[in-house]
Amino acid sequence: MSALPIQEFIQEISSRGLAKQNRFEVQIPEVDFIDGGDDRILTLMCQSASLPGASIAVKRQQLFGPAYIRPANINYGETLNMTFLCDKDMWVKNVFDIWMHQAINISSFTVNYRKTYARDITINQIDDSGETTYSVRLIDAFPVSMGAMALNQSALDRFHLLPITFSYRDWE
């Protein structure tokens, strides 16, 4: 088997193009926990996200002869990190504060039903013309961790970034 000539590689990339990391959108529906915003604000404020991975758990099998590895289960990952810009009114931060408190009642420390806090989150890869070329839907996602936001007198003209870790059941 011969190596692919560089000209064929260049021609393939020129005709197909490459997916760009900065061309994405995250859609988180039904986050109207508080007044003053809608679902599109989180889409606009999402600065970084990831497309989830998957792995196949394997099992060693030996019936007769040499052992072999076979698939046993698929794991869709457990968490996914996203980072959001915070607006001056801290609406984005408040959304995640309230969302996390929907999972755990902070007065009684009881866990609420999944349907009260889980949402399906869609992550779209977008091309240069704004068309979705790949889409992933995180099933039953909810925030499990919210990073601290540092305050600093010498950080002039710097904006708050809010790191959120989501858990999800699986993705499609």
PDB file of C-alpha atoms in Angstrom:
ATOM      1  CA  MET A   1       0.000   0.000   0.000  1.00  0.00           C
ATOM      2  CA  SER A   2       1.511   3.299  -1.038  1.00  0.00           C
ATOM      3  CA  ALA A   3       1.313   6.565   0.827  1.00  0.00           C
ATOM      4  CA  LEU A   4      -1.276   9.086  -0.273  1.00  0.00           C
ATOM      5  CA  PRO A   5       0.450  11.715  -2.435  1.00  0.00           C
ATOM      6  CA  ILE A   6       0.471  15.197  -0.896  1.00  0.00           C
ATOM      7  CA  GLN A   7      -1.409  16.642  -3.889  1.00  0.00           C
ATOM      8  CA  GLU A   8      -4.311  14.246  -3.289  1.00  0.00           C
ATOM      9  CA  PHE A   9      -4.354  15.261   0.361  1.00  0.00           C
ATOM     10  CA  ILE A  10      -4.429  18.975  -0.537  1.00  0.00           C
ATOM     11  CA  GLN A  11      -7.159  18.383  -3.117  1.00  0.00           C
ATOM     12  CA  GLU A  12      -9.255  16.403  -0.617  1.00  0.00           C
ATOM     13  CA  ILE A  13      -8.946  19.110   2.054  1.00  0.00           C
ATOM     14  CA  SER A  14      -9.707  21.822  -0.509  1.00  0.00           C
ATOM     15  CA  SER A  15     -12.879  20.091  -1.672  1.00  0.00           C
ATOM     16  CA  ARG A  16     -14.119  18.818   1.714  1.00  0.00           C
ATOM     17  CA  GLY A  17     -12.874  21.589   3.989  1.00  0.00           C
ATOM     18  CA  LEU A  18     -12.136  21.107   7.676  1.00  0.00           C
ATOM     19  CA  ALA A  19     -14.442  21.487  10.668  1.00  0.00           C
ATOM     20  CA  LYS A  20     -13.540  24.523  12.776  1.00  0.00           C
ATOM     21  CA  GLN A  21     -13.479  24.398  16.561  1.00  0.00           C
ATOM     22  CA  ASN A  22     -14.976  27.872  16.898  1.00  0.00           C
ATOM     23  CA  ARG A  23     -18.057  27.107  14.781  1.00  0.00           C
ATOM     24  CA  PHE A  24     -20.530  25.574  17.230  1.00  0.00           C
ATOM     25  CA  GLU A  25     -23.670  26.280  19.182  1.00  0.00           C
ATOM     26  CA  VAL A  26     -25.071  24.810  22.380  1.00  0.00           C
ATOM     27  CA  GLN A  27     -28.841  24.742  22.842  1.00  0.00           C
ATOM     28  CA  ILE A  28     -30.142  24.319  26.383  1.00  0.00           C
ATOM     29  CA  PRO A  29     -33.961  24.421  26.371  1.00  0.00           C
ATOM     30  CA  GLU A  30     -36.380  25.301  29.153  1.00  0.00           C
ATOM     31  CA  VAL A  31     -34.065  27.354  31.342  1.00  0.00           C
ATOM     32  CA  ASP A  32     -36.619  30.037  32.102  1.00  0.00           C
ATOM     33  CA  PHE A  33     -36.079  29.567  35.840  1.00  0.00           C
ATOM     34  CA  ILE A  34     -35.780  33.326  36.322  1.00  0.00           C
ATOM     35  CA  ASP A  35     -37.034  36.389  34.477  1.00  0.00           C
ATOM     36  CA  GLY A  36     -34.905  38.431  32.139  1.00  0.00           C
ATOM     37  CA  GLY A  37     -33.702  35.912  29.610  1.00  0.00           C
ATOM     38  CA  ASP A  38     -34.427  33.003  27.384  1.00  0.00           C
ATOM     39  CA  ASP A  39     -32.753  29.880  26.034  1.00  0.00           C
ATOM     40  CA  ARG A  40     -30.839  31.828  23.366  1.00  0.00           C
ATOM     41  CA  ILE A  41     -28.802  33.756  25.944  1.00  0.00           C
ATOM     42  CA  LEU A  42     -27.028  30.582  27.089  1.00  0.00           C
ATOM     43  CA  THR A  43     -26.376  29.691  23.433  1.00  0.00           C
ATOM     44  CA  LEU A  44     -24.779  33.099  22.887  1.00  0.00           C
ATOM     45  CA  MET A  45     -22.809  33.044  26.130  1.00  0.00           C
ATOM     46  CA  CYS A  46     -21.336  29.544  25.734  1.00  0.00           C
ATOM     47  CA  GLN A  47     -17.634  30.101  25.037  1.00  0.00           C
ATOM     48  CA  SER A  48     -16.428  26.509  25.019  1.00  0.00           C
ATOM     49  CA  ALA A  49     -17.900  23.044  24.907  1.00  0.00           C
ATOM     50  CA  SER A  50     -16.926  19.584  23.717  1.00  0.00           C
ATOM     51  CA  LEU A  51     -18.455  16.926  21.583  1.00  0.00           C
ATOM     52  CA  PRO A  52     -18.776  13.888  23.864  1.00  0.00           C
ATOM     53  CA  GLY A  53     -16.749  10.757  23.422  1.00  0.00           C
ATOM     54  CA  ALA A  54     -17.653   7.116  23.804  1.00  0.00           C
ATOM     55  CA  SER A  55     -15.808   3.944  24.633  1.00  0.00           C
ATOM     56  CA  ILE A  56     -16.582   0.269  24.385  1.00  0.00           C
ATOM     57  CA  ALA A  57     -16.048  -1.814  27.490  1.00  0.00           C
ATOM     58  CA  VAL A  58     -14.578  -5.156  26.530  1.00  0.00           C
ATOM     59  CA  LYS A  59     -14.585  -8.618  28.051  1.00  0.00           C
ATOM     60  CA  ARG A  60     -12.046 -11.390  27.660  1.00  0.00           C
ATOM     61  CA  GLN A  61     -13.679 -14.493  26.176  1.00  0.00           C
ATOM     62  CA  GLN A  62     -12.196 -17.964  25.903  1.00  0.00           C
ATOM     63  CA  LEU A  63     -14.217 -20.938  24.785  1.00  0.00           C
ATOM     64  CA  PHE A  64     -11.772 -23.125  22.868  1.00  0.00           C
ATOM     65  CA  GLY A  65      -8.359 -22.077  21.660  1.00  0.00           C
ATOM     66  CA  PRO A  66      -6.866 -18.643  22.190  1.00  0.00           C
ATOM     67  CA  ALA A  67      -8.779 -16.034  24.144  1.00  0.00           C
ATOM     68  CA  TYR A  68     -10.186 -13.034  22.354  1.00  0.00           C
ATOM     69  CA  ILE A  69     -11.618  -9.683  23.342  1.00  0.00           C
ATOM     70  CA  ARG A  70     -15.272  -8.962  22.628  1.00  0.00           C
ATOM     71  CA  PRO A  71     -17.498  -5.927  23.213  1.00  0.00           C
ATOM     72  CA  ALA A  72     -19.504  -5.994  26.450  1.00  0.00           C
ATOM     73  CA  ASN A  73     -21.034  -2.532  26.815  1.00  0.00           C
ATOM     74  CA  ILE A  74     -20.782   1.011  25.517  1.00  0.00           C
ATOM     75  CA  ASN A  75     -20.004   3.964  27.771  1.00  0.00           C
ATOM     76  CA  TYR A  76     -21.092   7.408  26.631  1.00  0.00           C
ATOM     77  CA  GLY A  77     -18.920   9.309  29.037  1.00  0.00           C
ATOM     78  CA  GLU A  78     -20.233  10.674  32.251  1.00  0.00           C
ATOM     79  CA  THR A  79     -19.520  14.378  32.226  1.00  0.00           C
ATOM     80  CA  LEU A  80     -18.888  17.203  29.809  1.00  0.00           C
ATOM     81  CA  ASN A  81     -17.402  20.641  30.536  1.00  0.00           C
ATOM     82  CA  MET A  82     -18.682  23.939  29.176  1.00  0.00           C
ATOM     83  CA  THR A  83     -17.673  27.520  29.881  1.00  0.00           C
ATOM     84  CA  PHE A  84     -20.066  30.467  29.807  1.00  0.00           C
ATOM     85  CA  LEU A  85     -19.521  34.229  29.772  1.00  0.00           C
ATOM     86  CA  CYS A  86     -21.441  35.997  32.528  1.00  0.00           C
ATOM     87  CA  ASP A  87     -23.535  39.052  31.764  1.00  0.00           C
ATOM     88  CA  LYS A  88     -23.341  42.127  34.009  1.00  0.00           C
ATOM     89  CA  ASP A  89     -26.600  41.204  35.782  1.00  0.00           C
ATOM     90  CA  MET A  90     -25.255  37.677  36.471  1.00  0.00           C
ATOM     91  CA  TRP A  91     -28.347  36.143  34.852  1.00  0.00           C
ATOM     92  CA  VAL A  92     -26.270  33.253  33.489  1.00  0.00           C
ATOM     93  CA  LYS A  93     -24.826  32.501  36.943  1.00  0.00           C
ATOM     94  CA  ASN A  94     -28.290  32.691  38.517  1.00  0.00           C
ATOM     95  CA  VAL A  95     -29.668  30.212  35.975  1.00  0.00           C
ATOM     96  CA  PHE A  96     -27.082  27.632  36.986  1.00  0.00           C
ATOM     97  CA  ASP A  97     -27.519  28.373  40.712  1.00  0.00           C
ATOM     98  CA  ILE A  98     -31.242  27.692  40.445  1.00  0.00           C
ATOM     99  CA  TRP A  99     -30.803  24.711  38.120  1.00  0.00           C
ATOM    100  CA  MET A 100     -28.451  22.989  40.548  1.00  0.00           C
ATOM    101  CA  HIS A 101     -30.898  23.621  43.390  1.00  0.00           C
ATOM    102  CA  GLN A 102     -33.627  21.920  41.361  1.00  0.00           C
ATOM    103  CA  ALA A 103     -31.670  18.666  41.615  1.00  0.00           C
ATOM    104  CA  ILE A 104     -31.085  18.881  45.369  1.00  0.00           C
ATOM    105  CA  ASN A 105     -33.513  20.680  47.636  1.00  0.00           C
ATOM    106  CA  ILE A 106     -31.180  22.803  49.793  1.00  0.00           C
ATOM    107  CA  SER A 107     -33.687  23.056  52.633  1.00  0.00           C
ATOM    108  CA  SER A 108     -34.275  19.333  53.128  1.00  0.00           C
ATOM    109  CA  PHE A 109     -31.249  17.971  51.222  1.00  0.00           C
ATOM    110  CA  THR A 110     -33.504  15.597  49.329  1.00  0.00           C
ATOM    111  CA  VAL A 111     -33.070  14.663  45.684  1.00  0.00           C
ATOM    112  CA  ASN A 112     -35.859  15.722  43.355  1.00  0.00           C
ATOM    113  CA  TYR A 113     -37.240  13.637  40.505  1.00  0.00           C
ATOM    114  CA  ARG A 114     -35.089  13.643  37.359  1.00  0.00           C
ATOM    115  CA  LYS A 115     -37.884  15.203  35.283  1.00  0.00           C
ATOM    116  CA  THR A 116     -37.658  18.387  37.384  1.00  0.00           C
ATOM    117  CA  TYR A 117     -33.982  19.072  36.663  1.00  0.00           C
ATOM    118  CA  ALA A 118     -32.818  17.040  33.635  1.00  0.00           C
ATOM    119  CA  ARG A 119     -32.783  18.647  30.181  1.00  0.00           C
ATOM    120  CA  ASP A 120     -31.655  17.435  26.772  1.00  0.00           C
ATOM    121  CA  ILE A 121     -28.796  19.628  25.543  1.00  0.00           C
ATOM    122  CA  THR A 122     -27.960  19.847  21.843  1.00  0.00           C
ATOM    123  CA  ILE A 123     -24.443  20.635  20.629  1.00  0.00           C
ATOM    124  CA  ASN A 124     -24.147  21.516  16.939  1.00  0.00           C
ATOM    125  CA  GLN A 125     -21.036  21.726  14.777  1.00  0.00           C
ATOM    126  CA  ILE A 126     -21.620  24.495  12.234  1.00  0.00           C
ATOM    127  CA  ASP A 127     -19.922  25.159   8.899  1.00  0.00           C
ATOM    128  CA  ASP A 128     -18.850  28.532   7.517  1.00  0.00           C
ATOM    129  CA  SER A 129     -22.286  29.128   5.978  1.00  0.00           C
ATOM    130  CA  GLY A 130     -24.061  28.586   9.323  1.00  0.00           C
ATOM    131  CA  GLU A 131     -25.432  25.137   8.481  1.00  0.00           C
ATOM    132  CA  THR A 132     -25.320  22.335  11.052  1.00  0.00           C
ATOM    133  CA  THR A 133     -23.006  19.562   9.858  1.00  0.00           C
ATOM    134  CA  TYR A 134     -23.037  17.383  12.979  1.00  0.00           C
ATOM    135  CA  SER A 135     -25.312  17.337  15.991  1.00  0.00           C
ATOM    136  CA  VAL A 136     -25.245  15.581  19.355  1.00  0.00           C
ATOM    137  CA  ARG A 137     -28.057  15.508  21.894  1.00  0.00           C
ATOM    138  CA  LEU A 138     -27.063  14.880  25.516  1.00  0.00           C
ATOM    139  CA  ILE A 139     -29.919  12.950  27.117  1.00  0.00           C
ATOM    140  CA  ASP A 140     -31.035  13.939  30.636  1.00  0.00           C
ATOM    141  CA  ALA A 141     -28.226  16.433  31.209  1.00  0.00           C
ATOM    142  CA  PHE A 142     -27.901  18.601  34.303  1.00  0.00           C
ATOM    143  CA  PRO A 143     -25.130  20.646  35.943  1.00  0.00           C
ATOM    144  CA  VAL A 144     -23.174  18.710  38.586  1.00  0.00           C
ATOM    145  CA  SER A 145     -20.382  21.183  39.214  1.00  0.00           C
ATOM    146  CA  MET A 146     -20.006  24.944  38.966  1.00  0.00           C
ATOM    147  CA  GLY A 147     -16.515  26.375  39.184  1.00  0.00           C
ATOM    148  CA  ALA A 148     -15.560  29.297  41.382  1.00  0.00           C
ATOM    149  CA  MET A 149     -15.343  32.746  39.818  1.00  0.00           C
ATOM    150  CA  ALA A 150     -12.376  34.757  41.019  1.00  0.00           C
ATOM    151  CA  LEU A 151     -12.704  38.426  41.910  1.00  0.00           C
ATOM    152  CA  ASN A 152      -9.581  40.504  41.417  1.00  0.00           C
ATOM    153  CA  GLN A 153      -9.030  44.289  41.738  1.00  0.00           C
ATOM    154  CA  SER A 154      -6.188  44.250  39.211  1.00  0.00           C
ATOM    155  CA  ALA A 155      -8.095  42.344  36.509  1.00  0.00           C
ATOM    156  CA  LEU A 156      -9.166  45.376  34.486  1.00  0.00           C
ATOM    157  CA  ASP A 157     -11.410  44.711  31.493  1.00  0.00           C
ATOM    158  CA  ARG A 158     -11.522  40.973  32.155  1.00  0.00           C
ATOM    159  CA  PHE A 159     -14.803  39.124  32.067  1.00  0.00           C
ATOM    160  CA  HIS A 160     -16.173  36.390  34.276  1.00  0.00           C
ATOM    161  CA  LEU A 161     -16.078  32.912  32.797  1.00  0.00           C
ATOM    162  CA  LEU A 162     -18.279  30.350  34.509  1.00  0.00           C
ATOM    163  CA  PRO A 163     -17.115  26.726  34.174  1.00  0.00           C
ATOM    164  CA  ILE A 164     -19.952  24.204  34.375  1.00  0.00           C
ATOM    165  CA  THR A 165     -19.653  20.420  34.357  1.00  0.00           C
ATOM    166  CA  PHE A 166     -22.717  18.568  33.105  1.00  0.00           C
ATOM    167  CA  SER A 167     -23.642  14.957  33.695  1.00  0.00           C
ATOM    168  CA  TYR A 168     -25.771  13.094  31.171  1.00  0.00           C
ATOM    169  CA  ARG A 169     -27.225   9.615  30.749  1.00  0.00           C
ATOM    170  CA  ASP A 170     -26.138   9.055  27.154  1.00  0.00           C
ATOM    171  CA  TRP A 171     -25.985  10.856  23.809  1.00  0.00           C
ATOM    172  CA  GLU A 172     -27.312  10.369  20.329  1.00  0.00           C
TER     173      GLU A 172
END
